[in-house]
Amino acid sequence: MAVYTRFGSLLDVHRAVRADGFARLGAVLEALPATDDPVADLVAAALTYLDFAVAEPHLYRTMTIDRPPPKEHDTDPDPGEVVFTRLTGHVRRCLDAGRFRGDSTLVGVWSAQLWSMQHGMATLVLADTVEPAHIRFVLQDMAERLCRGYGDDPVRAHRSVTSATTATSASTARDREGP
């Protein structure tokens, strides 16, 4: 019962764990280097999101699969909003750079589609529906197809996905090895 000396209820614990999880995910995404290639940066963020979910399955479930606890106050922001806002920033950057074609009214729609992609892939792995060894390829292929659908040149999209895959694979391997 020591946990209740810090938190008043199980809902308070859930709120705190969920907020901490999104803060951790946000920090991992924030640490990604920005490059000259906005599509590669977008795909690197999606792969990093997936890697976070696979590395922290219980935390990820609490953050995104379990029903969120009610807000204490109506004005409290959702802890996942910062991560989604970062994703919309990536999409806007791709649009501004001319890699995606369309108008700015599509940023929210495309961001929701990309969030569904990365969350869907994470959920498939956590449910043991798809092997973790295969899921990165599935996400890479889907990301490339979505980017092409948003108007990116097929050759450039492929190069960007390959670049993001190489960069995130190297950092994932370093993380597994430890210091």
mmCIF file with all atom_site columns, C-alpha atoms in Angstrom, residues 8-168:
data_model
loop_
_atom_site.group_PDB
_atom_site.id
_atom_site.type_symbol
_atom_site.label_atom_id
_atom_site.label_alt_id
_atom_site.label_comp_id
_atom_site.label_asym_id
_atom_site.label_entity_id
_atom_site.label_seq_id
_atom_site.pdbx_PDB_ins_code
_atom_site.Cartn_x
_atom_site.Cartn_y
_atom_site.Cartn_z
_atom_site.occupancy
_atom_site.B_iso_or_equiv
_atom_site.pdbx_formal_charge
_atom_site.auth_seq_id
_atom_site.auth_comp_id
_atom_site.auth_asym_id
_atom_site.auth_atom_id
_atom_site.pdbx_PDB_model_num
ATOM 1   C CA . GLY A 1 8   ? -4.331  8.695   -4.022  1.00 0.00 ? 8   GLY A CA 1
ATOM 2   C CA . SER A 1 9   ? -5.873  5.941   -6.131  1.00 0.00 ? 9   SER A CA 1
ATOM 3   C CA . LEU A 1 10  ? -5.290  3.366   -8.816  1.00 0.00 ? 10  LEU A CA 1
ATOM 4   C CA . LEU A 1 11  ? -6.523  5.919   -11.368 1.00 0.00 ? 11  LEU A CA 1
ATOM 5   C CA . ASP A 1 12  ? -3.827  8.319   -10.172 1.00 0.00 ? 12  ASP A CA 1
ATOM 6   C CA . VAL A 1 13  ? -1.203  5.575   -10.632 1.00 0.00 ? 13  VAL A CA 1
ATOM 7   C CA . HIS A 1 14  ? -2.484  4.883   -14.143 1.00 0.00 ? 14  HIS A CA 1
ATOM 8   C CA . ARG A 1 15  ? -2.413  8.606   -15.017 1.00 0.00 ? 15  ARG A CA 1
ATOM 9   C CA . ALA A 1 16  ? 1.157   8.908   -13.745 1.00 0.00 ? 16  ALA A CA 1
ATOM 10  C CA . VAL A 1 17  ? 2.391   5.787   -15.559 1.00 0.00 ? 17  VAL A CA 1
ATOM 11  C CA . ARG A 1 18  ? 0.743   6.879   -18.806 1.00 0.00 ? 18  ARG A CA 1
ATOM 12  C CA . ALA A 1 19  ? 2.199   10.394  -18.521 1.00 0.00 ? 19  ALA A CA 1
ATOM 13  C CA . ASP A 1 20  ? 5.647   8.990   -17.737 1.00 0.00 ? 20  ASP A CA 1
ATOM 14  C CA . GLY A 1 21  ? 5.448   6.595   -20.699 1.00 0.00 ? 21  GLY A CA 1
ATOM 15  C CA . PHE A 1 22  ? 4.603   9.367   -23.146 1.00 0.00 ? 22  PHE A CA 1
ATOM 16  C CA . ALA A 1 23  ? 7.328   11.538  -21.626 1.00 0.00 ? 23  ALA A CA 1
ATOM 17  C CA . ARG A 1 24  ? 9.843   8.722   -22.188 1.00 0.00 ? 24  ARG A CA 1
ATOM 18  C CA . LEU A 1 25  ? 8.656   8.141   -25.747 1.00 0.00 ? 25  LEU A CA 1
ATOM 19  C CA . GLY A 1 26  ? 8.786   11.882  -26.392 1.00 0.00 ? 26  GLY A CA 1
ATOM 20  C CA . ALA A 1 27  ? 12.357  12.026  -25.104 1.00 0.00 ? 27  ALA A CA 1
ATOM 21  C CA . VAL A 1 28  ? 13.438  9.150   -27.355 1.00 0.00 ? 28  VAL A CA 1
ATOM 22  C CA . LEU A 1 29  ? 11.826  10.840  -30.363 1.00 0.00 ? 29  LEU A CA 1
ATOM 23  C CA . GLU A 1 30  ? 13.317  14.207  -29.400 1.00 0.00 ? 30  GLU A CA 1
ATOM 24  C CA . ALA A 1 31  ? 16.785  12.626  -29.354 1.00 0.00 ? 31  ALA A CA 1
ATOM 25  C CA . LEU A 1 32  ? 16.541  11.648  -33.032 1.00 0.00 ? 32  LEU A CA 1
ATOM 26  C CA . PRO A 1 33  ? 18.799  13.845  -35.132 1.00 0.00 ? 33  PRO A CA 1
ATOM 27  C CA . ALA A 1 34  ? 17.136  16.031  -37.748 1.00 0.00 ? 34  ALA A CA 1
ATOM 28  C CA . THR A 1 35  ? 18.567  15.536  -41.217 1.00 0.00 ? 35  THR A CA 1
ATOM 29  C CA . ASP A 1 36  ? 18.143  17.260  -44.573 1.00 0.00 ? 36  ASP A CA 1
ATOM 30  C CA . ASP A 1 37  ? 15.646  14.532  -45.521 1.00 0.00 ? 37  ASP A CA 1
ATOM 31  C CA . PRO A 1 38  ? 12.213  15.091  -43.944 1.00 0.00 ? 38  PRO A CA 1
ATOM 32  C CA . VAL A 1 39  ? 10.844  11.752  -45.187 1.00 0.00 ? 39  VAL A CA 1
ATOM 33  C CA . ALA A 1 40  ? 13.779  9.856   -43.676 1.00 0.00 ? 40  ALA A CA 1
ATOM 34  C CA . ASP A 1 41  ? 13.202  11.709  -40.397 1.00 0.00 ? 41  ASP A CA 1
ATOM 35  C CA . LEU A 1 42  ? 9.493   10.820  -40.475 1.00 0.00 ? 42  LEU A CA 1
ATOM 36  C CA . VAL A 1 43  ? 10.221  7.134   -41.086 1.00 0.00 ? 43  VAL A CA 1
ATOM 37  C CA . ALA A 1 44  ? 12.992  7.113   -38.460 1.00 0.00 ? 44  ALA A CA 1
ATOM 38  C CA . ALA A 1 45  ? 10.465  8.444   -35.933 1.00 0.00 ? 45  ALA A CA 1
ATOM 39  C CA . ALA A 1 46  ? 7.956   5.721   -36.890 1.00 0.00 ? 46  ALA A CA 1
ATOM 40  C CA . LEU A 1 47  ? 10.598  3.005   -36.514 1.00 0.00 ? 47  LEU A CA 1
ATOM 41  C CA . THR A 1 48  ? 11.725  4.481   -33.197 1.00 0.00 ? 48  THR A CA 1
ATOM 42  C CA . TYR A 1 49  ? 8.101   4.512   -31.997 1.00 0.00 ? 49  TYR A CA 1
ATOM 43  C CA . LEU A 1 50  ? 7.859   0.812   -32.920 1.00 0.00 ? 50  LEU A CA 1
ATOM 44  C CA . ASP A 1 51  ? 11.162  -0.013  -31.215 1.00 0.00 ? 51  ASP A CA 1
ATOM 45  C CA . PHE A 1 52  ? 9.976   1.760   -28.052 1.00 0.00 ? 52  PHE A CA 1
ATOM 46  C CA . ALA A 1 53  ? 6.747   -0.279  -28.011 1.00 0.00 ? 53  ALA A CA 1
ATOM 47  C CA . VAL A 1 54  ? 8.633   -3.551  -28.484 1.00 0.00 ? 54  VAL A CA 1
ATOM 48  C CA . ALA A 1 55  ? 11.197  -2.676  -25.791 1.00 0.00 ? 55  ALA A CA 1
ATOM 49  C CA . GLU A 1 56  ? 8.541   -1.497  -23.292 1.00 0.00 ? 56  GLU A CA 1
ATOM 50  C CA . PRO A 1 57  ? 5.494   -3.704  -23.984 1.00 0.00 ? 57  PRO A CA 1
ATOM 51  C CA . HIS A 1 58  ? 3.744   -3.285  -20.619 1.00 0.00 ? 58  HIS A CA 1
ATOM 52  C CA . LEU A 1 59  ? 4.310   0.439   -20.534 1.00 0.00 ? 59  LEU A CA 1
ATOM 53  C CA . TYR A 1 60  ? 3.178   0.795   -24.147 1.00 0.00 ? 60  TYR A CA 1
ATOM 54  C CA . ARG A 1 61  ? -0.031  -1.124  -23.420 1.00 0.00 ? 61  ARG A CA 1
ATOM 55  C CA . THR A 1 62  ? -0.747  1.168   -20.474 1.00 0.00 ? 62  THR A CA 1
ATOM 56  C CA . MET A 1 63  ? -0.075  4.232   -22.607 1.00 0.00 ? 63  MET A CA 1
ATOM 57  C CA . THR A 1 64  ? -2.009  3.350   -25.729 1.00 0.00 ? 64  THR A CA 1
ATOM 58  C CA . ILE A 1 65  ? -4.120  0.212   -25.444 1.00 0.00 ? 65  ILE A CA 1
ATOM 59  C CA . ASP A 1 66  ? -5.651  0.391   -21.983 1.00 0.00 ? 66  ASP A CA 1
ATOM 60  C CA . ARG A 1 67  ? -8.513  2.855   -21.741 1.00 0.00 ? 67  ARG A CA 1
ATOM 61  C CA . PRO A 1 68  ? -7.032  6.118   -20.473 1.00 0.00 ? 68  PRO A CA 1
ATOM 62  C CA . PRO A 1 69  ? -8.177  7.146   -17.021 1.00 0.00 ? 69  PRO A CA 1
ATOM 63  C CA . PRO A 1 70  ? -10.464 10.162  -16.868 1.00 0.00 ? 70  PRO A CA 1
ATOM 64  C CA . LYS A 1 71  ? -8.715  13.495  -16.643 1.00 0.00 ? 71  LYS A CA 1
ATOM 65  C CA . GLU A 1 72  ? -8.574  15.076  -13.215 1.00 0.00 ? 72  GLU A CA 1
ATOM 66  C CA . HIS A 1 73  ? -9.462  18.416  -14.785 1.00 0.00 ? 73  HIS A CA 1
ATOM 67  C CA . ASP A 1 74  ? -11.079 19.159  -18.137 1.00 0.00 ? 74  ASP A CA 1
ATOM 68  C CA . THR A 1 75  ? -8.172  21.430  -19.007 1.00 0.00 ? 75  THR A CA 1
ATOM 69  C CA . ASP A 1 76  ? -5.498  18.753  -18.482 1.00 0.00 ? 76  ASP A CA 1
ATOM 70  C CA . PRO A 1 77  ? -3.708  17.985  -21.770 1.00 0.00 ? 77  PRO A CA 1
ATOM 71  C CA . ASP A 1 78  ? -3.545  14.397  -22.956 1.00 0.00 ? 78  ASP A CA 1
ATOM 72  C CA . PRO A 1 79  ? 0.027   13.140  -22.434 1.00 0.00 ? 79  PRO A CA 1
ATOM 73  C CA . GLY A 1 80  ? 0.068   11.611  -25.925 1.00 0.00 ? 80  GLY A CA 1
ATOM 74  C CA . GLU A 1 81  ? -0.699  14.939  -27.552 1.00 0.00 ? 81  GLU A CA 1
ATOM 75  C CA . VAL A 1 82  ? 2.952   16.004  -27.559 1.00 0.00 ? 82  VAL A CA 1
ATOM 76  C CA . VAL A 1 83  ? 3.966   12.861  -29.439 1.00 0.00 ? 83  VAL A CA 1
ATOM 77  C CA . PHE A 1 84  ? 1.174   13.321  -31.988 1.00 0.00 ? 84  PHE A CA 1
ATOM 78  C CA . THR A 1 85  ? 2.093   16.990  -32.408 1.00 0.00 ? 85  THR A CA 1
ATOM 79  C CA . ARG A 1 86  ? 5.661   15.918  -33.173 1.00 0.00 ? 86  ARG A CA 1
ATOM 80  C CA . LEU A 1 87  ? 4.316   13.585  -35.861 1.00 0.00 ? 87  LEU A CA 1
ATOM 81  C CA . THR A 1 88  ? 2.271   16.372  -37.436 1.00 0.00 ? 88  THR A CA 1
ATOM 82  C CA . GLY A 1 89  ? 5.459   18.462  -37.464 1.00 0.00 ? 89  GLY A CA 1
ATOM 83  C CA . HIS A 1 90  ? 7.208   15.745  -39.484 1.00 0.00 ? 90  HIS A CA 1
ATOM 84  C CA . VAL A 1 91  ? 4.318   15.602  -41.946 1.00 0.00 ? 91  VAL A CA 1
ATOM 85  C CA . ARG A 1 92  ? 4.222   19.389  -42.275 1.00 0.00 ? 92  ARG A CA 1
ATOM 86  C CA . ARG A 1 93  ? 7.981   19.407  -42.926 1.00 0.00 ? 93  ARG A CA 1
ATOM 87  C CA . CYS A 1 94  ? 7.543   16.852  -45.731 1.00 0.00 ? 94  CYS A CA 1
ATOM 88  C CA . LEU A 1 95  ? 4.781   18.976  -47.225 1.00 0.00 ? 95  LEU A CA 1
ATOM 89  C CA . ASP A 1 96  ? 6.781   22.210  -46.914 1.00 0.00 ? 96  ASP A CA 1
ATOM 90  C CA . ALA A 1 97  ? 9.787   20.571  -48.576 1.00 0.00 ? 97  ALA A CA 1
ATOM 91  C CA . GLY A 1 98  ? 7.653   19.515  -51.533 1.00 0.00 ? 98  GLY A CA 1
ATOM 92  C CA . ARG A 1 99  ? 8.067   15.824  -50.807 1.00 0.00 ? 99  ARG A CA 1
ATOM 93  C CA . PHE A 1 100 ? 4.325   15.449  -50.144 1.00 0.00 ? 100 PHE A CA 1
ATOM 94  C CA . ARG A 1 101 ? 1.824   17.087  -52.456 1.00 0.00 ? 101 ARG A CA 1
ATOM 95  C CA . GLY A 1 102 ? -1.396  18.578  -51.251 1.00 0.00 ? 102 GLY A CA 1
ATOM 96  C CA . ASP A 1 103 ? -2.510  21.369  -49.024 1.00 0.00 ? 103 ASP A CA 1
ATOM 97  C CA . SER A 1 104 ? -2.043  21.877  -45.317 1.00 0.00 ? 104 SER A CA 1
ATOM 98  C CA . THR A 1 105 ? -5.578  20.663  -44.554 1.00 0.00 ? 105 THR A CA 1
ATOM 99  C CA . LEU A 1 106 ? -4.264  17.123  -45.121 1.00 0.00 ? 106 LEU A CA 1
ATOM 100 C CA . VAL A 1 107 ? -1.587  17.286  -42.402 1.00 0.00 ? 107 VAL A CA 1
ATOM 101 C CA . GLY A 1 108 ? -3.945  16.064  -39.674 1.00 0.00 ? 108 GLY A CA 1
ATOM 102 C CA . VAL A 1 109 ? -5.381  13.285  -41.843 1.00 0.00 ? 109 VAL A CA 1
ATOM 103 C CA . TRP A 1 110 ? -1.971  12.043  -42.955 1.00 0.00 ? 110 TRP A CA 1
ATOM 104 C CA . SER A 1 111 ? -0.660  12.252  -39.387 1.00 0.00 ? 111 SER A CA 1
ATOM 105 C CA . ALA A 1 112 ? -3.566  10.127  -38.166 1.00 0.00 ? 112 ALA A CA 1
ATOM 106 C CA . GLN A 1 113 ? -2.891  7.576   -40.921 1.00 0.00 ? 113 GLN A CA 1
ATOM 107 C CA . LEU A 1 114 ? 0.799   7.399   -40.003 1.00 0.00 ? 114 LEU A CA 1
ATOM 108 C CA . TRP A 1 115 ? -0.037  7.131   -36.290 1.00 0.00 ? 115 TRP A CA 1
ATOM 109 C CA . SER A 1 116 ? -2.393  4.261   -37.142 1.00 0.00 ? 116 SER A CA 1
ATOM 110 C CA . MET A 1 117 ? 0.408   2.599   -39.088 1.00 0.00 ? 117 MET A CA 1
ATOM 111 C CA . GLN A 1 118 ? 2.993   2.747   -36.313 1.00 0.00 ? 118 GLN A CA 1
ATOM 112 C CA . HIS A 1 119 ? 0.497   1.929   -33.549 1.00 0.00 ? 119 HIS A CA 1
ATOM 113 C CA . GLY A 1 120 ? -0.957  -0.917  -35.608 1.00 0.00 ? 120 GLY A CA 1
ATOM 114 C CA . MET A 1 121 ? 2.469   -2.439  -36.158 1.00 0.00 ? 121 MET A CA 1
ATOM 115 C CA . ALA A 1 122 ? 3.276   -2.153  -32.448 1.00 0.00 ? 122 ALA A CA 1
ATOM 116 C CA . THR A 1 123 ? -0.026  -3.782  -31.515 1.00 0.00 ? 123 THR A CA 1
ATOM 117 C CA . LEU A 1 124 ? 0.558   -6.670  -33.934 1.00 0.00 ? 124 LEU A CA 1
ATOM 118 C CA . VAL A 1 125 ? 3.932   -7.405  -32.339 1.00 0.00 ? 125 VAL A CA 1
ATOM 119 C CA . LEU A 1 126 ? 2.612   -7.145  -28.784 1.00 0.00 ? 126 LEU A CA 1
ATOM 120 C CA . ALA A 1 127 ? -0.242  -9.529  -29.648 1.00 0.00 ? 127 ALA A CA 1
ATOM 121 C CA . ASP A 1 128 ? 2.265   -12.034 -31.113 1.00 0.00 ? 128 ASP A CA 1
ATOM 122 C CA . THR A 1 129 ? 0.482   -11.770 -34.466 1.00 0.00 ? 129 THR A CA 1
ATOM 123 C CA . VAL A 1 130 ? 3.619   -10.818 -36.386 1.00 0.00 ? 130 VAL A CA 1
ATOM 124 C CA . GLU A 1 131 ? 7.176   -11.703 -35.454 1.00 0.00 ? 131 GLU A CA 1
ATOM 125 C CA . PRO A 1 132 ? 9.277   -8.763  -34.249 1.00 0.00 ? 132 PRO A CA 1
ATOM 126 C CA . ALA A 1 133 ? 11.901  -9.701  -36.864 1.00 0.00 ? 133 ALA A CA 1
ATOM 127 C CA . HIS A 1 134 ? 9.367   -9.094  -39.660 1.00 0.00 ? 134 HIS A CA 1
ATOM 128 C CA . ILE A 1 135 ? 7.475   -6.106  -38.332 1.00 0.00 ? 135 ILE A CA 1
ATOM 129 C CA . ARG A 1 136 ? 10.143  -3.534  -39.160 1.00 0.00 ? 136 ARG A CA 1
ATOM 130 C CA . PHE A 1 137 ? 10.038  -4.609  -42.812 1.00 0.00 ? 137 PHE A CA 1
ATOM 131 C CA . VAL A 1 138 ? 6.236   -4.381  -42.830 1.00 0.00 ? 138 VAL A CA 1
ATOM 132 C CA . LEU A 1 139 ? 6.374   -0.882  -41.330 1.00 0.00 ? 139 LEU A CA 1
ATOM 133 C CA . GLN A 1 140 ? 9.105   0.223   -43.767 1.00 0.00 ? 140 GLN A CA 1
ATOM 134 C CA . ASP A 1 141 ? 7.135   -1.037  -46.757 1.00 0.00 ? 141 ASP A CA 1
ATOM 135 C CA . MET A 1 142 ? 3.902   0.547   -45.559 1.00 0.00 ? 142 MET A CA 1
ATOM 136 C CA . ALA A 1 143 ? 5.623   3.853   -44.793 1.00 0.00 ? 143 ALA A CA 1
ATOM 137 C CA . GLU A 1 144 ? 7.187   3.952   -48.255 1.00 0.00 ? 144 GLU A CA 1
ATOM 138 C CA . ARG A 1 145 ? 3.833   3.230   -49.905 1.00 0.00 ? 145 ARG A CA 1
ATOM 139 C CA . LEU A 1 146 ? 2.072   5.891   -47.838 1.00 0.00 ? 146 LEU A CA 1
ATOM 140 C CA . CYS A 1 147 ? 4.754   8.474   -48.627 1.00 0.00 ? 147 CYS A CA 1
ATOM 141 C CA . ARG A 1 148 ? 4.434   7.697   -52.322 1.00 0.00 ? 148 ARG A CA 1
ATOM 142 C CA . GLY A 1 149 ? 0.664   8.005   -51.972 1.00 0.00 ? 149 GLY A CA 1
ATOM 143 C CA . TYR A 1 150 ? 1.144   11.439  -50.404 1.00 0.00 ? 150 TYR A CA 1
ATOM 144 C CA . GLY A 1 151 ? 3.002   12.456  -53.559 1.00 0.00 ? 151 GLY A CA 1
ATOM 145 C CA . ASP A 1 152 ? 6.642   11.637  -52.883 1.00 0.00 ? 152 ASP A CA 1
ATOM 146 C CA . ASP A 1 153 ? 8.783   10.485  -55.796 1.00 0.00 ? 153 ASP A CA 1
ATOM 147 C CA . PRO A 1 154 ? 9.100   6.665   -55.633 1.00 0.00 ? 154 PRO A CA 1
ATOM 148 C CA . VAL A 1 155 ? 12.906  6.672   -55.941 1.00 0.00 ? 155 VAL A CA 1
ATOM 149 C CA . ARG A 1 156 ? 13.329  9.400   -53.302 1.00 0.00 ? 156 ARG A CA 1
ATOM 150 C CA . ALA A 1 157 ? 10.836  7.677   -50.987 1.00 0.00 ? 157 ALA A CA 1
ATOM 151 C CA . HIS A 1 158 ? 12.754  4.411   -51.260 1.00 0.00 ? 158 HIS A CA 1
ATOM 152 C CA . ARG A 1 159 ? 16.071  6.153   -50.556 1.00 0.00 ? 159 ARG A CA 1
ATOM 153 C CA . SER A 1 160 ? 14.590  7.940   -47.549 1.00 0.00 ? 160 SER A CA 1
ATOM 154 C CA . VAL A 1 161 ? 13.136  4.741   -46.066 1.00 0.00 ? 161 VAL A CA 1
ATOM 155 C CA . THR A 1 162 ? 16.442  2.930   -46.608 1.00 0.00 ? 162 THR A CA 1
ATOM 156 C CA . SER A 1 163 ? 18.317  5.784   -44.938 1.00 0.00 ? 163 SER A CA 1
ATOM 157 C CA . ALA A 1 164 ? 15.943  5.810   -41.949 1.00 0.00 ? 164 ALA A CA 1
ATOM 158 C CA . THR A 1 165 ? 16.126  2.036   -41.631 1.00 0.00 ? 165 THR A CA 1
ATOM 159 C CA . THR A 1 166 ? 19.918  2.054   -41.615 1.00 0.00 ? 166 THR A CA 1
ATOM 160 C CA . ALA A 1 167 ? 20.085  4.878   -39.070 1.00 0.00 ? 167 ALA A CA 1
ATOM 161 C CA . THR A 1 168 ? 17.550  3.366   -36.668 1.00 0.00 ? 168 THR A CA 1
#
